GROMACS .gro file of N, CA and C in nm:
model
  327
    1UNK      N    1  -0.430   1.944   1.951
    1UNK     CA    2  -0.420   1.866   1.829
    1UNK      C    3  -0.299   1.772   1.834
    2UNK      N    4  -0.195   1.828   1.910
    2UNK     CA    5  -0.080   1.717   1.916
    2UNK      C    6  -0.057   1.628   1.956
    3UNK      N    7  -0.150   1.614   2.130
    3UNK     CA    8  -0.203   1.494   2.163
    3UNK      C    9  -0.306   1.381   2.046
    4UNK      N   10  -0.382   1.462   2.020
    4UNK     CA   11  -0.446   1.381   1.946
    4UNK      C   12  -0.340   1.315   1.823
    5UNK      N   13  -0.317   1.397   1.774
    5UNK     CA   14  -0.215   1.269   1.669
    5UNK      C   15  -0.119   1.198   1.749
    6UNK      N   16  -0.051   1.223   1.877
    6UNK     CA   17  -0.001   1.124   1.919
    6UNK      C   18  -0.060   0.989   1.981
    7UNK      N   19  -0.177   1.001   1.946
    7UNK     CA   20  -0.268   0.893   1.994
    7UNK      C   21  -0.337   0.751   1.856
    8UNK      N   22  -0.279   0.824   1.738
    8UNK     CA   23  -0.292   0.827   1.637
    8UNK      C   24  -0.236   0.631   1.589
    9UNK      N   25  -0.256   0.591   1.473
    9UNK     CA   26  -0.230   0.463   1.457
    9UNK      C   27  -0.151   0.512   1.355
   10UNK      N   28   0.002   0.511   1.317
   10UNK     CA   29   0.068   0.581   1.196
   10UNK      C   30   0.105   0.450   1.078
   11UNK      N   31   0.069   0.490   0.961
   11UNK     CA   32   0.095   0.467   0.856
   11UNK      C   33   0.209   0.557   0.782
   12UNK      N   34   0.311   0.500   0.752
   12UNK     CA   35   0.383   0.563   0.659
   12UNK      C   36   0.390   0.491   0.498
   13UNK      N   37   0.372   0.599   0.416
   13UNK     CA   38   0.336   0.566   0.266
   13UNK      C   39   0.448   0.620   0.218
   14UNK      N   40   0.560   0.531   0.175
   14UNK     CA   41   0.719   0.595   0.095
   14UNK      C   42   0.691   0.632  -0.047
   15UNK      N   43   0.699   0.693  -0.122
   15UNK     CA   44   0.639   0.717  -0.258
   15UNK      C   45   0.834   0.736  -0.329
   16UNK      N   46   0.923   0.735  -0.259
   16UNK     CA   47   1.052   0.734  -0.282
   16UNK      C   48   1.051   0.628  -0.431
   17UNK      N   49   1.060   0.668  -0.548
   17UNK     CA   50   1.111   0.633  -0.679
   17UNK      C   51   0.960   0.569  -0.731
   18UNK      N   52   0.838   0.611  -0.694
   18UNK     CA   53   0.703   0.639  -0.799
   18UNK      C   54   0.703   0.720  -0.896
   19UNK      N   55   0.689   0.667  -0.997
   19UNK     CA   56   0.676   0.769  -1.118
   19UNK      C   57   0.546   0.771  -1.129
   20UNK      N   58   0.419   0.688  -1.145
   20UNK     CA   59   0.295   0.696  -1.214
   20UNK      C   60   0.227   0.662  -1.123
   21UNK      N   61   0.086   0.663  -1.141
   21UNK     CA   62   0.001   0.613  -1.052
   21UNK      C   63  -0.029   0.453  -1.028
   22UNK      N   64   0.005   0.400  -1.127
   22UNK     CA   65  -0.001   0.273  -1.079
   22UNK      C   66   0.078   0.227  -0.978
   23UNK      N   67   0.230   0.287  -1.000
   23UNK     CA   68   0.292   0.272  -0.869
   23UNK      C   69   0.272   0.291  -0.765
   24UNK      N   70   0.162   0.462  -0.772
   24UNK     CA   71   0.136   0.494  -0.614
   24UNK      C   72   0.038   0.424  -0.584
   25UNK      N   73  -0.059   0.374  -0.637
   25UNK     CA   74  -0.177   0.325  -0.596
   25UNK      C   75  -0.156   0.182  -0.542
   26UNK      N   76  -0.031   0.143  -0.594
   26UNK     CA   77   0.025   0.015  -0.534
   26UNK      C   78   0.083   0.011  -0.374
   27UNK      N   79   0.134   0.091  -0.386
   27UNK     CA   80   0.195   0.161  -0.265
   27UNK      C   81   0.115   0.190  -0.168
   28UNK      N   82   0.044   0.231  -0.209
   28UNK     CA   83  -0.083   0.316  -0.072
   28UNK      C   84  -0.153   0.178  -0.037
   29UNK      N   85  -0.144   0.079  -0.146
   29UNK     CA   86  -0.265  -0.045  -0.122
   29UNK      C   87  -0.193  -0.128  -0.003
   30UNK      N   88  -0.087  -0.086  -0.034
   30UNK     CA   89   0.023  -0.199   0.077
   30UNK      C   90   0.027  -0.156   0.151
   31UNK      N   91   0.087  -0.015   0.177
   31UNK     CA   92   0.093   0.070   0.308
   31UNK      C   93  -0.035   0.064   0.444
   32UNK      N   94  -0.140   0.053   0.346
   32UNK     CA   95  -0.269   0.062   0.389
   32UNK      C   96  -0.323  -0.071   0.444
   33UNK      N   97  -0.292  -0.172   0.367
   33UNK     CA   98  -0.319  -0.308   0.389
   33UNK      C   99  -0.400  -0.313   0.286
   34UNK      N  100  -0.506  -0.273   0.243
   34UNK     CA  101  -0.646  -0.232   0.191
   34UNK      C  102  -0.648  -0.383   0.083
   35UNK      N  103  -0.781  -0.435   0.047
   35UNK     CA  104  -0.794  -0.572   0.015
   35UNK      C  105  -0.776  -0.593  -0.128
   36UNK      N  106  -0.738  -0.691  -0.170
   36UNK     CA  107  -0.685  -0.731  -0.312
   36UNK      C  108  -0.779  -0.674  -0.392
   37UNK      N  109  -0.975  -0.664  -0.346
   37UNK     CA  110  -1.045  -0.604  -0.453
   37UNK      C  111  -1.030  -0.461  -0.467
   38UNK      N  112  -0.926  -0.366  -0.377
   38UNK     CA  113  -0.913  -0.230  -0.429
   38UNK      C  114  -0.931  -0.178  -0.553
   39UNK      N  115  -0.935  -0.106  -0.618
   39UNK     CA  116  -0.968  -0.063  -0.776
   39UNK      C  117  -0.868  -0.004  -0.786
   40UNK      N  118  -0.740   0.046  -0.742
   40UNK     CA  119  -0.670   0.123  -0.774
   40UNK      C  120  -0.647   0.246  -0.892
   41UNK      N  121  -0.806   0.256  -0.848
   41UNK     CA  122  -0.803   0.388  -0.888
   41UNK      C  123  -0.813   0.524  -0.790
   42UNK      N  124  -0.843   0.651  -0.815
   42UNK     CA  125  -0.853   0.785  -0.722
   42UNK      C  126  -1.005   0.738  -0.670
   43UNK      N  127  -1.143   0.716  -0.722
   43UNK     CA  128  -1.225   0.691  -0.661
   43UNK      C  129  -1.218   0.613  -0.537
   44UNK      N  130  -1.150   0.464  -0.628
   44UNK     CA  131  -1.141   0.346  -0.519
   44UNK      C  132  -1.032   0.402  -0.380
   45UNK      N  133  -0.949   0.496  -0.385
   45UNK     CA  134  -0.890   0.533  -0.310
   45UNK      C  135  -0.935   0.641  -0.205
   46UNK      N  136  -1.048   0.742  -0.260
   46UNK     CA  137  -1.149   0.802  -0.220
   46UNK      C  138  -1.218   0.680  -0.093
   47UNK      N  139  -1.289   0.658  -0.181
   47UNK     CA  140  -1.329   0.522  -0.082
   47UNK      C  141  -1.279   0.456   0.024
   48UNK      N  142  -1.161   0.382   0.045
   48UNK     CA  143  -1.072   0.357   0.115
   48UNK      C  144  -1.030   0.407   0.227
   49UNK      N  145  -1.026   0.556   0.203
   49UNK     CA  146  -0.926   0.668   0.304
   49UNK      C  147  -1.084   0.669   0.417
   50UNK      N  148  -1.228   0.698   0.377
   50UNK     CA  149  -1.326   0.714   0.407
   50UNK      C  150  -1.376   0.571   0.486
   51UNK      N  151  -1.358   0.459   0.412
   51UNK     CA  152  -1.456   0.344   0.519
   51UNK      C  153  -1.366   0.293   0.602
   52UNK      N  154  -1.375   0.312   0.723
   52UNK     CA  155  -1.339   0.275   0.830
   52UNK      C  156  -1.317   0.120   0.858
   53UNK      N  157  -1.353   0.028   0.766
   53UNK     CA  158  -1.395  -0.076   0.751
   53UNK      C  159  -1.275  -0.151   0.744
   54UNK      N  160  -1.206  -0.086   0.604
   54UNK     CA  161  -1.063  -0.149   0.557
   54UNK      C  162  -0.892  -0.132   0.623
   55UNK      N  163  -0.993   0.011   0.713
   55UNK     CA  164  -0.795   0.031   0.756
   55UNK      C  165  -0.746  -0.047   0.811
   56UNK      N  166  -0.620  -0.063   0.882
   56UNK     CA  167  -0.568  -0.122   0.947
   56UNK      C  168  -0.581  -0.162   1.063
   57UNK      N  169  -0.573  -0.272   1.141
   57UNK     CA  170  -0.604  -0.300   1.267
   57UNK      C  171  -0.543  -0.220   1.360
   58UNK      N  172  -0.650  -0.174   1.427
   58UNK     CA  173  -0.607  -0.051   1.559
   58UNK      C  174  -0.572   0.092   1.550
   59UNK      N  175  -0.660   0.133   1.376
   59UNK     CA  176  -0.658   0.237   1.308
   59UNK      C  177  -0.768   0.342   1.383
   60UNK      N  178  -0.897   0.239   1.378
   60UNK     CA  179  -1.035   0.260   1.349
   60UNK      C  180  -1.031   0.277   1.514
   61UNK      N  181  -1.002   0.262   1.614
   61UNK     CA  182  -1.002   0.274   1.751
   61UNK      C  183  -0.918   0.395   1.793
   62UNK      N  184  -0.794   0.410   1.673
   62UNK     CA  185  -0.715   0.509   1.723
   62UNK      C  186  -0.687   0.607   1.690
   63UNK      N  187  -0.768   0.653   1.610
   63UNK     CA  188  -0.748   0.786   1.450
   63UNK      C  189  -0.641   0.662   1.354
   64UNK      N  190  -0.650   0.763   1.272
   64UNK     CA  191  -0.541   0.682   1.165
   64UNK      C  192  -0.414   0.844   1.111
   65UNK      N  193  -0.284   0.812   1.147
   65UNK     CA  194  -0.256   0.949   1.061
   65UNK      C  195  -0.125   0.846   0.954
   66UNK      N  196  -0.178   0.907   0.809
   66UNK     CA  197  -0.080   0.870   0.713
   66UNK      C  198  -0.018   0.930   0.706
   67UNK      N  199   0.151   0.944   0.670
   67UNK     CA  200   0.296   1.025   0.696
   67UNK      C  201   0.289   0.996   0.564
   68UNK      N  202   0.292   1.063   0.469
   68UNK     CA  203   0.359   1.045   0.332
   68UNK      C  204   0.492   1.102   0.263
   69UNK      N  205   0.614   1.047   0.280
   69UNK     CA  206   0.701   1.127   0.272
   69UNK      C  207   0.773   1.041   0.114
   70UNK      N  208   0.875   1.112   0.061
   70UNK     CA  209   0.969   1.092  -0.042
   70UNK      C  210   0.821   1.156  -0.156
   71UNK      N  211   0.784   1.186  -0.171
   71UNK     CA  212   0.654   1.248  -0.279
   71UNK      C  213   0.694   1.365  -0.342
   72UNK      N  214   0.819   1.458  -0.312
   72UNK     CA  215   0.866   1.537  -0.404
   72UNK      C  216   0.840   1.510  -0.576
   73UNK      N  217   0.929   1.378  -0.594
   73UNK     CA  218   0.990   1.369  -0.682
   73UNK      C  219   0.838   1.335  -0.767
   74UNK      N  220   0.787   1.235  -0.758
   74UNK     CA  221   0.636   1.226  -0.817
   74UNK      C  222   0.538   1.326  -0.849
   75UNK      N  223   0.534   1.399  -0.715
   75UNK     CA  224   0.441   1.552  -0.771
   75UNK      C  225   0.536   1.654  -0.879
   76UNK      N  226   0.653   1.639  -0.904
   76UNK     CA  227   0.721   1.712  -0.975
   76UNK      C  228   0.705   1.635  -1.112
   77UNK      N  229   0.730   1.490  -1.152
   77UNK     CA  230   0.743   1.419  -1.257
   77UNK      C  231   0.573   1.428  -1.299
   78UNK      N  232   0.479   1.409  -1.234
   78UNK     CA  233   0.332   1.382  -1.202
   78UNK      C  234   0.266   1.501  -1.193
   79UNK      N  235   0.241   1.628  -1.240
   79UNK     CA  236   0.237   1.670  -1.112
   79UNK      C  237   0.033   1.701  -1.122
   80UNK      N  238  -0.015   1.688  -1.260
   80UNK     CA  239  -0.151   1.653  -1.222
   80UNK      C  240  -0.191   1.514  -1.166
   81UNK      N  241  -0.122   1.429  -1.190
   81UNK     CA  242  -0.174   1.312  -1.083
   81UNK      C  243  -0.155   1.343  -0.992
   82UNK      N  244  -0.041   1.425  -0.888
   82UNK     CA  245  -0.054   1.501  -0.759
   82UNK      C  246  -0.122   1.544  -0.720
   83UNK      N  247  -0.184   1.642  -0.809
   83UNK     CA  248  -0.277   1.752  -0.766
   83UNK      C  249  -0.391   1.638  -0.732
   84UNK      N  250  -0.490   1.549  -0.820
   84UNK     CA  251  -0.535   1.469  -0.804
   84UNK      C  252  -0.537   1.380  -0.663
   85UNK      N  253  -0.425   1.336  -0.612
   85UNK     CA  254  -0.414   1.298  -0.482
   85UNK      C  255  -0.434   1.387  -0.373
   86UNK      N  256  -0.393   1.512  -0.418
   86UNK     CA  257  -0.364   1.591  -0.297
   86UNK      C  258  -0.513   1.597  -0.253
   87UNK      N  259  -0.633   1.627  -0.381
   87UNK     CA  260  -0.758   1.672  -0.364
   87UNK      C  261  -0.837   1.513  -0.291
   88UNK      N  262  -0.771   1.424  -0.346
   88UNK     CA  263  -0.844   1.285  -0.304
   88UNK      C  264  -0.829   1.313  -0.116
   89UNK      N  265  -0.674   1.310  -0.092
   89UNK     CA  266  -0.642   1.327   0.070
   89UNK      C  267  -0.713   1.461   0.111
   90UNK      N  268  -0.760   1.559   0.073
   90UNK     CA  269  -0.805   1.705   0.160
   90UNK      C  270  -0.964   1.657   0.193
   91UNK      N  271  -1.043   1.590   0.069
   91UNK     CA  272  -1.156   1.591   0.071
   91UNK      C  273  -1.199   1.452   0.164
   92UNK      N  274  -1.085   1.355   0.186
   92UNK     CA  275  -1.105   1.209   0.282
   92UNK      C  276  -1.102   1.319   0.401
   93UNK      N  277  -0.958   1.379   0.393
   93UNK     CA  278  -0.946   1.431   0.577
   93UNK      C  279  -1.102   1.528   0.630
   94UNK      N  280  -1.150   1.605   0.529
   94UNK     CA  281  -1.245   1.696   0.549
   94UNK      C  282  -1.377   1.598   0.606
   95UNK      N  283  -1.392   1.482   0.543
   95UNK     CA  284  -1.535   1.400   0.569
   95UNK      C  285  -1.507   1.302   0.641
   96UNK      N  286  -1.381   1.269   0.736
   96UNK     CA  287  -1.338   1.188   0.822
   96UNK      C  288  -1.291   1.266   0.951
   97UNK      N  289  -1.356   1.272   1.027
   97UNK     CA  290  -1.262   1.313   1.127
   97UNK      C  291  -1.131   1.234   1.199
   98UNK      N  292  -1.162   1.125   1.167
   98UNK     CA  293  -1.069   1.011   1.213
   98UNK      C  294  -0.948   1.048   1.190
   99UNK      N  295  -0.910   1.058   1.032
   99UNK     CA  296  -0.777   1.061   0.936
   99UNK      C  297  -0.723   1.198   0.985
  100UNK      N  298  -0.634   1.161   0.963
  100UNK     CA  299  -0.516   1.317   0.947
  100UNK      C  300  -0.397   1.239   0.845
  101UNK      N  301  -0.384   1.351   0.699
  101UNK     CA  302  -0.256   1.300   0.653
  101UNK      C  303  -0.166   1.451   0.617
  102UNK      N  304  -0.032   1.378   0.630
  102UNK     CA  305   0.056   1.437   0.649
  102UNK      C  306   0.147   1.434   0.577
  103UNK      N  307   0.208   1.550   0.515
  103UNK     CA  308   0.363   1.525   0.395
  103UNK      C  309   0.475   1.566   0.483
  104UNK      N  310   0.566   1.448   0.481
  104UNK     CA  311   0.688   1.461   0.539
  104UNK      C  312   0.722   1.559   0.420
  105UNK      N  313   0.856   1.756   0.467
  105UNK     CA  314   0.898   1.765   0.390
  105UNK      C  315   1.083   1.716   0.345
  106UNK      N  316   1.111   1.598   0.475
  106UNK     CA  317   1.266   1.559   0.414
  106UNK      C  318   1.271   1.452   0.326
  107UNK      N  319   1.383   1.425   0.393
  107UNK     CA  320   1.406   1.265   0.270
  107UNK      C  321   1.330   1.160   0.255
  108UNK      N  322   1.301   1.032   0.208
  108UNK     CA  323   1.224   0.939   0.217
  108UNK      C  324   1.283   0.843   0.327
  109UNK      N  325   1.432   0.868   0.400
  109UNK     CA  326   1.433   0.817   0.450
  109UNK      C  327   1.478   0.851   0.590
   0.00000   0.00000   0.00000
């Protein structure tokens, strides 16, 4: 498995000083690249993690693994919009084999 994520195309998603979801969903849209018509919502983000279509160049050839680190503080302030994400990321990684995501547990930086 360790090879394989080192083969991986990495995305890192800083969530360092998100309070709400609009923030994160902003965040992930950038991190991601993902296209101005995103919905920024949990569906549209559902979506996203799943079509292979939108990731990033040299994602879709190489796995994709997202690093999500600084997210303490949000799942603590948040913490059903967390839960919410967490289930959005288990159920992308489960129906993608591609994806792998990952919670940094140090600093954001």
């Amino acid at each position: 498995m360790t090879e394989d994520l080192e083969s991986r195309h990495v995305v890192t998603l800083d969530l360092d000083g998100v309070t709400d979801k609009a923030e994160f969903m902003e965040r992930i849209g950038l991190a991601l690249e993902l296209p101005d018509w995103f919905g920024r919502n949990w569906d549209a983000l559902a979506d996203s993690l799943t079509d292979l279509t939108v990731w990033p160049a040299g994602a879709v050839e190489r796995g994709l693994l997202l690093v999500i680190q600084g997210w303490r503080a949000y799942a603590k302030e948040r913490p059903e919009e967390w839960r919410i994400a967490e289930e959005v990321f288990c159920e992308a990684v489960d129906g993608t084999p591609e994806l792998t995501v990952a919670l940094a547990l140090g600093g954001s930086h």
